[in-house]
Tab-separated table of C-alpha atoms (C1' of nucleotides) in Angstrom:
chain	number	residue	atom	x	y	z
A	7	MET	CA	114.051	138.740	94.209
A	8	ASP	CA	109.740	138.674	94.876
A	9	PRO	CA	108.552	141.408	95.662
A	10	THR	CA	105.981	140.263	97.835
A	11	PRO	CA	107.196	137.954	100.732
A	12	THR	CA	106.153	134.018	100.802
A	13	ARG	CA	104.283	134.315	103.942
A	14	GLN	CA	102.122	137.057	102.451
A	15	ARG	CA	101.511	135.702	99.627
A	16	ILE	CA	99.838	132.521	101.485
A	17	ILE	CA	97.862	135.280	103.085
A	18	ASP	CA	96.923	136.534	99.534
A	19	ALA	CA	95.725	133.323	98.129
A	20	ALA	CA	94.369	132.397	101.142
A	21	ASP	CA	92.016	134.817	101.454
A	22	ASP	CA	91.245	134.816	98.182
A	23	LEU	CA	90.452	130.793	98.224
A	24	PHE	CA	88.344	131.747	101.617
A	25	TYR	CA	86.134	133.695	99.715
A	26	ARG	CA	85.933	131.456	96.824
A	27	GLN	CA	85.861	127.817	97.991
A	28	GLY	CA	85.170	128.431	101.959
A	29	PHE	CA	87.130	128.036	104.786
A	30	GLU	CA	86.302	124.506	105.707
A	31	HIS	CA	86.391	123.687	102.413
A	32	THR	CA	89.712	125.351	101.536
A	33	SER	CA	92.939	122.815	102.331
A	34	PHE	CA	96.335	123.261	102.941
A	35	ALA	CA	96.704	121.649	99.587
A	36	ASP	CA	94.712	124.305	97.932
A	37	ILE	CA	96.627	127.131	99.059
A	38	ALA	CA	99.492	125.359	98.364
A	39	ALA	CA	98.639	124.168	94.735
A	40	SER	CA	97.813	128.390	94.284
A	41	VAL	CA	101.095	129.634	95.889
A	42	GLY	CA	102.916	126.949	94.432
A	43	LEU	CA	105.298	125.867	97.833
A	44	SER	CA	104.635	122.729	99.052
A	45	ARG	CA	101.930	121.164	101.083
A	46	GLY	CA	104.178	121.013	104.232
A	47	ASN	CA	106.028	123.873	104.544
A	48	PHE	CA	103.243	125.768	105.401
A	49	TYR	CA	104.112	124.467	109.281
A	50	TYR	CA	107.010	126.862	108.557
A	51	HIS	CA	104.902	130.050	108.220
A	52	PHE	CA	101.213	129.065	109.899
A	53	LYS	CA	101.298	126.916	112.346
A	54	THR	CA	97.646	125.540	112.159
A	55	LYS	CA	94.523	126.559	110.041
A	56	ASP	CA	93.333	128.690	112.303
A	57	ASP	CA	95.820	130.803	112.624
A	58	ILE	CA	95.926	131.757	108.464
A	59	LEU	CA	92.346	132.583	108.980
A	60	ASP	CA	93.345	134.525	111.584
A	61	ALA	CA	95.805	136.463	109.228
A	62	VAL	CA	93.315	136.525	106.807
A	63	ILE	CA	91.116	138.092	108.954
A	64	VAL	CA	93.536	140.587	110.192
A	65	LYS	CA	93.918	141.488	105.740
A	66	ARG	CA	90.666	141.999	105.307
A	67	LEU	CA	90.192	144.405	108.229
A	68	ALA	CA	93.359	146.461	107.761
A	69	ASP	CA	92.103	146.122	103.942
A	70	THR	CA	88.214	147.355	104.632
A	71	ARG	CA	89.557	150.517	106.983
A	72	ALA	CA	91.826	151.606	103.801
A	73	LEU	CA	88.797	151.146	102.259
A	74	LEU	CA	86.478	153.538	104.314
A	75	ASP	CA	89.445	155.852	104.820
A	76	GLN	CA	89.733	156.287	100.916
A	77	TRP	CA	85.844	156.800	100.605
A	78	GLU	CA	86.268	159.438	103.976
A	79	PHE	CA	89.097	161.271	101.547
A	80	ALA	CA	87.169	160.669	98.101
A	81	GLY	CA	83.711	161.859	99.312
A	82	ARG	CA	83.046	165.432	99.533
A	83	ASN	CA	79.719	164.951	101.900
A	84	PRO	CA	78.417	161.968	104.126
A	85	ALA	CA	76.617	161.671	101.072
A	86	ASP	CA	78.494	160.929	98.662
A	87	ARG	CA	81.002	159.046	101.334
A	88	ILE	CA	77.281	156.612	101.813
A	89	ARG	CA	76.940	156.508	97.711
A	90	ALA	CA	80.315	155.052	97.828
A	91	PHE	CA	79.328	151.898	100.164
A	92	ILE	CA	76.187	151.415	97.889
A	93	HIS	CA	78.135	151.427	94.995
A	94	ILE	CA	80.394	148.506	96.188
A	95	LEU	CA	77.499	146.162	94.774
A	96	ILE	CA	78.547	147.569	91.304
A	97	ALA	CA	81.853	147.588	91.737
A	98	ASN	CA	82.247	144.109	93.193
A	99	GLN	CA	78.934	142.878	90.503
A	100	ALA	CA	80.366	139.894	88.868
A	101	LYS	CA	82.601	138.414	92.341
A	102	ILE	CA	79.346	138.979	93.909
A	103	MET	CA	77.002	137.337	92.165
A	104	ALA	CA	79.600	134.513	91.618
A	105	HIS	CA	80.702	134.008	95.290
A	106	GLY	CA	78.404	136.273	97.607
A	107	CYS	CA	79.181	138.999	99.884
A	108	PRO	CA	83.127	137.944	101.836
A	109	VAL	CA	82.054	139.754	104.908
A	110	GLY	CA	78.449	138.007	105.058
A	111	THR	CA	79.621	134.413	103.636
A	112	LEU	CA	82.464	134.279	106.149
A	113	CYS	CA	80.656	135.270	109.193
A	114	ALA	CA	78.244	132.806	107.962
A	115	GLU	CA	80.327	129.754	107.792
A	116	LEU	CA	82.256	130.919	110.799
A	117	SER	CA	79.102	130.666	112.511
A	118	LYS	CA	77.844	127.077	111.996
A	119	LEU	CA	81.597	125.554	112.297
A	120	ASP	CA	80.594	127.985	115.598
A	121	HIS	CA	84.779	128.830	115.557
A	122	GLY	CA	86.369	130.843	118.030
A	123	ALA	CA	86.927	133.266	115.090
A	124	GLN	CA	83.409	135.038	114.745
A	125	ASP	CA	83.833	137.453	117.129
A	126	GLN	CA	87.406	138.664	115.026
A	127	ALA	CA	85.221	138.189	111.435
A	128	ASN	CA	81.950	140.168	112.816
A	129	ARG	CA	84.469	143.219	113.290
A	130	LEU	CA	84.785	143.766	109.356
A	131	PHE	CA	80.377	144.131	109.833
A	132	THR	CA	81.414	146.453	112.486
A	133	LEU	CA	83.900	149.034	110.572
A	134	PHE	CA	81.245	149.323	108.039
A	135	ARG	CA	78.155	149.123	110.634
A	136	THR	CA	79.798	152.551	113.298
A	137	TRP	CA	81.617	153.942	110.142
A	138	LEU	CA	78.348	154.478	108.189
A	139	ALA	CA	76.052	155.447	111.665
A	140	ARG	CA	79.411	158.396	111.463
A	141	GLN	CA	78.296	159.416	108.026
A	142	PHE	CA	74.451	159.700	109.189
A	143	ALA	CA	75.078	160.952	112.497
A	144	LEU	CA	76.836	164.059	110.546
A	145	LEU	CA	73.935	164.138	108.162
A	146	GLY	CA	72.313	164.880	111.243
A	147	ARG	CA	70.428	161.753	112.036
A	148	ASP	CA	70.370	161.028	115.658
A	149	ASP	CA	69.181	157.610	114.266
A	150	GLY	CA	72.453	156.508	112.828
A	151	ASP	CA	72.905	153.761	113.655
A	152	ASP	CA	69.938	152.180	112.956
A	153	LEU	CA	69.960	153.535	109.415
A	154	ALA	CA	73.611	152.021	108.889
A	155	LEU	CA	72.251	149.016	110.044
A	156	HIS	CA	69.091	148.711	107.996
A	157	LEU	CA	71.427	150.108	104.724
A	158	LEU	CA	74.057	147.182	105.712
A	159	ALA	CA	71.095	144.005	105.668
A	160	LEU	CA	69.989	145.319	102.676
A	161	SER	CA	73.632	145.011	100.506
A	162	GLN	CA	74.068	141.845	102.742
A	163	GLY	CA	70.424	140.477	101.281
A	164	VAL	CA	71.218	141.906	97.580
A	165	ALA	CA	74.100	140.002	97.946
A	166	THR	CA	72.797	136.932	99.091
A	167	LEU	CA	69.684	136.847	96.073
A	168	ALA	CA	72.505	138.133	93.485
A	169	ASN	CA	74.628	135.323	94.169
A	170	ALA	CA	71.021	132.700	93.768
A	171	PHE	CA	69.911	134.539	90.934
A	172	ARG	CA	72.799	135.372	89.397
A	173	ASP	CA	70.217	138.339	88.297
A	174	LYS	CA	72.051	141.436	87.096
A	175	ALA	CA	69.091	143.882	87.008
A	176	PHE	CA	68.072	143.044	90.267
A	177	VAL	CA	71.444	144.072	91.939
A	178	ASP	CA	70.464	147.828	89.540
A	179	ARG	CA	67.288	147.892	90.230
A	180	GLU	CA	68.315	147.997	94.354
A	181	VAL	CA	71.152	149.981	94.264
A	182	ARG	CA	69.216	152.291	92.647
A	183	ARG	CA	65.868	152.085	95.256
A	184	MET	CA	69.063	152.973	98.063
A	185	GLU	CA	69.877	155.444	96.507
A	186	ALA	CA	66.595	157.246	96.513
A	187	TRP	CA	66.072	156.402	99.755
A	188	LEU	CA	69.358	157.931	100.675
A	189	ASP	CA	68.111	161.405	99.086
A	190	ALA	CA	64.629	160.638	101.222
A	191	SER	CA	66.154	160.201	104.327
A	192	LEU	CA	67.756	163.405	103.395
A	193	ALA	CA	65.188	165.647	102.460
A	194	ASP	CA	62.870	164.781	105.829
A	195	ALA	CA	63.573	166.033	108.969
A	196	THR	CA	61.622	162.893	110.061
A	197	PRO	CA	62.205	159.773	109.713
A	198	ALA	CA	61.596	158.245	106.644
A	199	PRO	CA	58.615	155.376	106.622
A	200	ILE	CA	62.073	152.906	105.689
B	148	MET	CA	55.742	100.593	116.273
B	149	ASP	CA	58.020	103.742	115.116
B	150	PRO	CA	55.818	106.129	114.304
B	151	THR	CA	57.617	107.351	111.023
B	152	PRO	CA	59.988	105.291	109.436
B	153	THR	CA	63.801	105.222	109.085
B	154	ARG	CA	64.108	107.344	106.037
B	155	GLN	CA	61.849	110.023	107.377
B	156	ARG	CA	63.965	110.449	110.581
B	157	ILE	CA	67.193	110.554	108.915
B	158	ILE	CA	65.714	113.131	106.527
B	159	ASP	CA	64.741	114.575	109.393
B	160	ALA	CA	67.951	114.669	111.267
B	161	ALA	CA	69.909	115.856	108.451
B	162	ASP	CA	67.566	118.111	107.885
B	163	ASP	CA	68.092	119.896	111.467
B	164	LEU	CA	71.826	119.358	111.243
B	165	PHE	CA	72.714	120.637	108.069
B	166	TYR	CA	71.077	123.722	109.317
B	167	ARG	CA	72.789	124.027	112.171
B	168	GLN	CA	76.247	122.795	111.278
B	169	GLY	CA	76.071	123.349	107.440
B	170	PHE	CA	76.112	120.752	105.011
B	171	GLU	CA	79.690	119.732	104.776
B	172	HIS	CA	80.504	119.765	107.895
B	173	THR	CA	77.992	117.416	109.272
B	174	SER	CA	79.609	113.865	108.864
B	175	PHE	CA	77.077	110.804	108.929
B	176	ALA	CA	78.809	110.096	111.231
B	177	ASP	CA	76.782	113.016	113.160
B	178	ILE	CA	73.365	111.876	111.575
B	179	ALA	CA	73.802	108.022	112.685
B	180	ALA	CA	74.066	109.262	115.998
B	181	SER	CA	71.666	111.989	116.072
B	182	VAL	CA	68.996	109.401	114.399
B	183	GLY	CA	70.181	106.564	116.826
B	184	LEU	CA	71.162	104.082	114.119
B	185	SER	CA	74.677	102.791	113.083
B	186	ARG	CA	76.989	104.710	110.498
B	187	GLY	CA	77.273	101.448	107.695
B	188	ASN	CA	73.457	101.330	107.694
B	189	PHE	CA	72.786	104.535	105.958
B	190	TYR	CA	74.160	103.097	102.704
B	191	TYR	CA	71.064	101.107	102.484
B	192	HIS	CA	68.678	103.928	102.765
B	193	PHE	CA	71.575	106.536	100.628
B	194	LYS	CA	73.428	106.133	98.182
B	195	THR	CA	75.527	108.691	99.258
B	196	LYS	CA	75.566	111.843	100.871
B	197	ASP	CA	74.003	114.204	97.864
B	198	ASP	CA	71.153	111.633	98.155
B	199	ILE	CA	70.673	113.019	101.994
B	200	LEU	CA	70.754	116.406	101.044
B	201	ASP	CA	68.394	115.927	97.973
B	202	ALA	CA	65.540	114.142	99.969
B	203	VAL	CA	66.087	116.966	102.489
B	204	ILE	CA	65.865	120.022	99.866
B	205	VAL	CA	63.079	118.252	98.770
B	206	LYS	CA	61.130	118.052	102.656
B	207	ARG	CA	62.224	121.632	102.915
B	208	LEU	CA	60.648	122.502	99.777
B	209	ALA	CA	57.362	120.521	100.448
B	210	ASP	CA	57.807	121.938	103.789
B	211	THR	CA	58.342	125.555	102.644
B	212	ARG	CA	54.650	125.198	99.635
B	213	ALA	CA	53.247	123.928	103.125
B	214	LEU	CA	53.583	127.004	105.051
B	215	LEU	CA	52.981	128.844	102.246
B	216	ASP	CA	49.807	127.804	101.380
B	217	GLN	CA	48.731	127.466	104.951
B	218	TRP	CA	49.360	131.614	104.865
B	219	GLU	CA	47.040	132.287	101.679
B	220	PHE	CA	43.953	129.978	104.030
B	221	ALA	CA	44.485	132.013	106.712
B	222	GLY	CA	45.145	135.266	105.599
B	223	ARG	CA	42.250	137.516	104.899
B	224	ASN	CA	44.095	139.075	102.446
B	225	PRO	CA	47.000	139.735	100.281
B	226	ALA	CA	48.179	142.268	103.083
B	227	ASP	CA	47.978	140.237	105.557
B	228	ARG	CA	49.558	137.049	103.967
B	229	ILE	CA	52.480	139.344	103.573
B	230	ARG	CA	52.828	140.412	107.071
B	231	ALA	CA	52.682	136.953	107.504
B	232	PHE	CA	55.646	136.047	105.577
B	233	ILE	CA	57.260	139.516	107.758
B	234	HIS	CA	56.764	137.361	110.789
B	235	ILE	CA	58.822	134.883	110.349
B	236	LEU	CA	61.997	136.846	111.335
B	237	ILE	CA	60.090	137.143	114.935
B	238	ALA	CA	58.535	133.392	115.127
B	239	ASN	CA	61.950	131.543	114.087
B	240	GLN	CA	64.211	135.171	116.109
B	241	ALA	CA	65.847	132.329	118.501
B	242	LYS	CA	67.080	130.077	115.412
B	243	ILE	CA	67.630	132.940	113.432
B	244	MET	CA	70.041	134.631	115.766
B	245	ALA	CA	71.867	131.292	116.391
B	246	HIS	CA	72.418	129.682	112.632
B	247	GLY	CA	70.729	132.711	110.435
B	248	CYS	CA	67.844	131.767	107.447
B	249	PRO	CA	67.920	128.265	106.850
B	250	VAL	CA	67.584	128.877	102.719
B	251	GLY	CA	69.730	131.963	102.865
B	252	THR	CA	72.827	129.214	104.282
B	253	LEU	CA	72.311	126.120	102.614
B	254	CYS	CA	72.597	128.329	99.141
B	255	ALA	CA	75.014	130.192	100.015
B	256	GLU	CA	77.260	127.189	101.183
B	257	LEU	CA	76.567	125.127	98.048
B	258	SER	CA	77.609	128.125	96.252
B	259	LYS	CA	81.018	127.838	97.810
B	260	LEU	CA	80.469	123.876	97.002
B	261	ASP	CA	79.914	124.816	93.430
B	262	HIS	CA	77.360	121.670	94.373
B	263	GLY	CA	75.359	120.724	91.529
B	264	ALA	CA	72.203	120.887	93.895
B	265	GLN	CA	72.620	124.691	93.974
B	266	ASP	CA	69.752	125.173	91.446
B	267	GLN	CA	67.541	122.539	93.634
B	268	ALA	CA	68.145	124.866	96.426
B	269	ASN	CA	67.493	127.961	94.764
B	270	ARG	CA	63.682	127.175	93.695
B	271	LEU	CA	63.433	127.214	97.858
B	272	PHE	CA	64.036	131.118	97.267
B	273	THR	CA	61.695	130.418	94.129
B	274	LEU	CA	58.559	129.517	96.271
B	275	PHE	CA	58.714	132.618	98.676
B	276	ARG	CA	59.777	134.990	95.343
B	277	THR	CA	56.773	133.518	92.863
B	278	TRP	CA	53.949	133.449	96.313
B	279	LEU	CA	55.053	137.471	97.339
B	280	ALA	CA	54.757	138.576	94.215
B	281	ARG	CA	51.962	137.405	93.069
B	282	GLN	CA	50.563	138.743	96.854
B	283	PHE	CA	51.815	142.413	95.377
B	284	ALA	CA	50.165	141.374	91.948
B	285	LEU	CA	46.389	141.148	94.184
B	286	LEU	CA	47.115	144.466	95.484
B	287	GLY	CA	47.137	145.935	92.103
B	288	ARG	CA	50.979	146.181	92.025
B	289	ASP	CA	51.972	146.008	87.965
B	290	ASP	CA	55.906	145.746	90.275
B	291	GLY	CA	55.561	142.424	91.476
B	292	ASP	CA	57.871	140.947	91.433
B	293	ASP	CA	60.226	143.474	92.286
B	294	LEU	CA	58.607	144.619	95.299
B	295	ALA	CA	58.937	140.682	96.502
B	296	LEU	CA	62.561	140.289	95.391
B	297	HIS	CA	63.085	143.377	97.429
B	298	LEU	CA	60.704	142.235	100.576
B	299	LEU	CA	63.250	138.724	100.892
B	300	ALA	CA	66.049	140.359	99.930
B	301	LEU	CA	65.714	142.765	103.106
B	302	SER	CA	64.482	139.405	105.422
B	303	GLN	CA	67.723	137.764	104.063
B	304	GLY	CA	70.068	140.670	104.863
B	305	VAL	CA	68.078	140.751	108.461
B	306	ALA	CA	68.690	137.217	108.887
B	307	THR	CA	72.220	138.027	107.865
B	308	LEU	CA	73.133	140.675	110.501
B	309	ALA	CA	70.865	139.181	113.602
B	310	ASN	CA	73.468	136.192	113.571
B	311	ALA	CA	76.489	138.376	113.431
B	312	PHE	CA	75.216	141.027	116.104
B	313	ARG	CA	72.788	138.301	117.826
B	314	ASP	CA	70.541	141.638	118.430
B	315	LYS	CA	67.087	140.621	119.188
B	316	ALA	CA	65.650	144.817	119.150
B	317	PHE	CA	67.481	145.072	115.631
B	318	VAL	CA	65.392	142.431	114.321
B	319	ASP	CA	61.781	143.659	116.150
B	320	ARG	CA	62.977	147.389	114.331
B	321	GLU	CA	63.882	145.205	110.844
B	322	VAL	CA	60.378	143.648	111.274
B	323	ARG	CA	58.557	147.098	111.597
B	324	ARG	CA	60.199	148.833	109.272
B	325	MET	CA	59.289	146.497	106.770
B	326	GLU	CA	55.482	146.963	107.727
B	327	ALA	CA	55.823	150.380	107.814
B	328	TRP	CA	56.897	150.084	104.258
B	329	LEU	CA	54.625	148.007	103.138
B	330	ASP	CA	51.774	150.349	104.629
B	331	ALA	CA	53.115	153.154	102.693
B	332	SER	CA	53.355	150.484	99.478
B	333	LEU	CA	49.767	149.731	99.922
B	334	ALA	CA	49.018	153.647	100.280
B	335	ASP	CA	50.402	155.147	97.510
B	336	ALA	CA	49.401	154.121	93.666
B	337	THR	CA	52.863	155.050	92.537
B	338	PRO	CA	55.629	152.846	93.308
B	339	ALA	CA	57.161	154.395	97.200
B	340	PRO	CA	60.565	155.991	96.854
B	341	ILE	CA	61.924	152.184	98.662
C	74	DT	C1'	57.769	75.118	108.790
C	75	DC	C1'	60.840	77.277	105.850
C	76	DC	C1'	61.523	81.268	102.781
C	77	DC	C1'	61.722	85.382	101.274
C	78	DT	C1'	62.167	90.517	101.970
C	79	DT	C1'	63.160	94.376	105.025
C	80	DC	C1'	65.979	96.559	107.367
C	81	DT	C1'	70.744	96.758	110.606
C	82	DA	C1'	75.082	96.575	112.980
C	83	DG	C1'	79.608	96.110	112.656
C	84	DG	C1'	83.305	96.628	110.647
C	85	DT	C1'	86.680	97.081	105.750
C	86	DC	C1'	88.514	100.339	102.214
C	87	DA	C1'	91.073	103.848	100.475
C	88	DC	C1'	91.291	108.434	100.741
C	89	DC	C1'	92.498	113.586	101.596
C	90	DC	C1'	93.254	116.421	106.206
C	91	DG	C1'	95.803	119.142	108.893
C	92	DT	C1'	100.137	118.707	111.573
C	93	DC	C1'	104.648	117.581	112.626
C	94	DC	C1'	109.994	116.207	111.650
C	95	DT	C1'	114.311	116.556	108.905
C	96	DA	C1'	116.884	117.102	105.866
C	97	DC	C1'	118.632	119.499	102.483
C	98	DT	C1'	119.801	124.531	99.557
C	99	DC	C1'	121.128	129.182	99.238
C	100	DC	C1'	122.943	133.548	100.826
C	101	DC	C1'	124.717	136.417	104.307
C	102	DC	C1'	127.707	137.950	107.261
C	103	DT	C1'	132.200	137.238	110.351
D	138	DA	C1'	136.567	130.289	103.669
D	139	DG	C1'	133.154	128.752	107.082
D	140	DG	C1'	129.301	129.565	110.646
D	141	DG	C1'	124.181	130.093	110.600
D	142	DG	C1'	119.640	131.934	109.944
D	143	DA	C1'	115.560	131.663	106.746
D	144	DG	C1'	112.893	129.412	103.755
D	145	DT	C1'	111.718	125.106	101.210
D	146	DA	C1'	110.542	119.995	99.644
D	147	DG	C1'	109.064	115.624	100.187
D	148	DG	C1'	106.927	112.571	103.211
D	149	DA	C1'	105.719	110.241	107.849
D	150	DC	C1'	101.616	110.501	111.518
D	151	DG	C1'	97.130	109.482	113.456
D	152	DG	C1'	92.437	110.552	112.842
D	153	DG	C1'	87.944	111.012	110.144
D	154	DT	C1'	85.853	111.229	105.914
D	155	DG	C1'	81.992	108.798	102.554
D	156	DA	C1'	81.541	104.887	100.532
D	157	DC	C1'	80.921	99.998	100.976
D	158	DC	C1'	80.343	94.651	101.750
D	159	DT	C1'	78.482	90.649	104.639
D	160	DA	C1'	76.426	88.478	107.652
D	161	DG	C1'	72.382	87.973	110.081
D	162	DA	C1'	68.012	89.506	112.687
D	163	DA	C1'	63.420	90.571	112.629
D	164	DG	C1'	58.503	89.310	110.472
D	165	DG	C1'	55.167	88.736	107.307
D	166	DG	C1'	53.474	84.730	103.691
D	167	DA	C1'	53.060	80.357	101.715
DNA sequence: TCCCTTCTAGGTCACCCGTCCTACTCCCCT
DNA sequence: AGGGGAGTAGGACGGGTGACCTAGAAGGGA
């Protein structure tokens, strides 16, 4: 029998296609072909396209929470956990160079569409933000949220430029720069200049 | 008579709509309504939608070159010119919080669409990149391109998060951080940690 | 005056989209 | 054996899309 139910297979396929092609540019036919189902049958599982988007965002939120929990468990200290975050740029380098950051590009697209799911998608950012802020707070920084946003912004920008220039060396350089910045931030009692 | 020819008015309207709504989500009807023309008449000015996109990118390239030339002329030294770049985040703050960076969001969308105009759009990034790299080089840095990409990446990320969180204070903080980083980069003979 | 270029309005065309309906198959439960 | 729910296939629908055509208005030059 089928190990994963059809509904989940639809969500997985939509997740991947929304990432690679964008939400608006992905049609029911695309998802149907990817899953191997007939087009019209989707109505049984999802009433509208927005319902699929909601399900995809819920899945991404769950996946992200699981990822953060894993880092929380595996990292011996907050600094190592932050390094784990920085290293998604390396781990997902090929995908990021091909399609950008899944979170950033989705939020940007929904903003252009003035879509009602914007707030839900932005919660993906918030997940990383609060998690990073807590790690910095555990390191004794009282400006944890500020540092979290800064690191998040830099990684977003690296993803955007990596997508545009497809430059592997650039990503590697920026990752090293972030690691050096992290070390400097921890060494200083007072906040570093950047 | 009309001060600006119709073709230019179409390009201007498309430029604005592509920025606010995205390229794919903007239809001929949208542009026609914005300009005040009939729908079918577009074929006379532009054969295809891609032709309009090309014209919009050409216009943005020209506008960007003019902006960089203005900074080149007005800035007393390279450091002031780089500060002018940093301050577009303040000057265009409202638009950026509403719709993100025009360059970054366009390149990201064209990447998802696998559109043939990707390379042309990426030249917008290259314009800023080479200009910034030259300013850093004039300041005696031999890693001007690296610094240029870093500053470009950070400003892209700030635009992305500003669009998601609509947080004015965050943008102001990051601008101050960039200014402090610039000052530190100039003071050091050796490259700063970040 | 008449022509000819430039520009415009309005409409048509085929296509694809999201949505929705109905008939059918399969399989579990009684 | 038979009933019923879950899941599927295929197609129909209205609407919007980019693309395209044609008739005609406007205006300057010969």
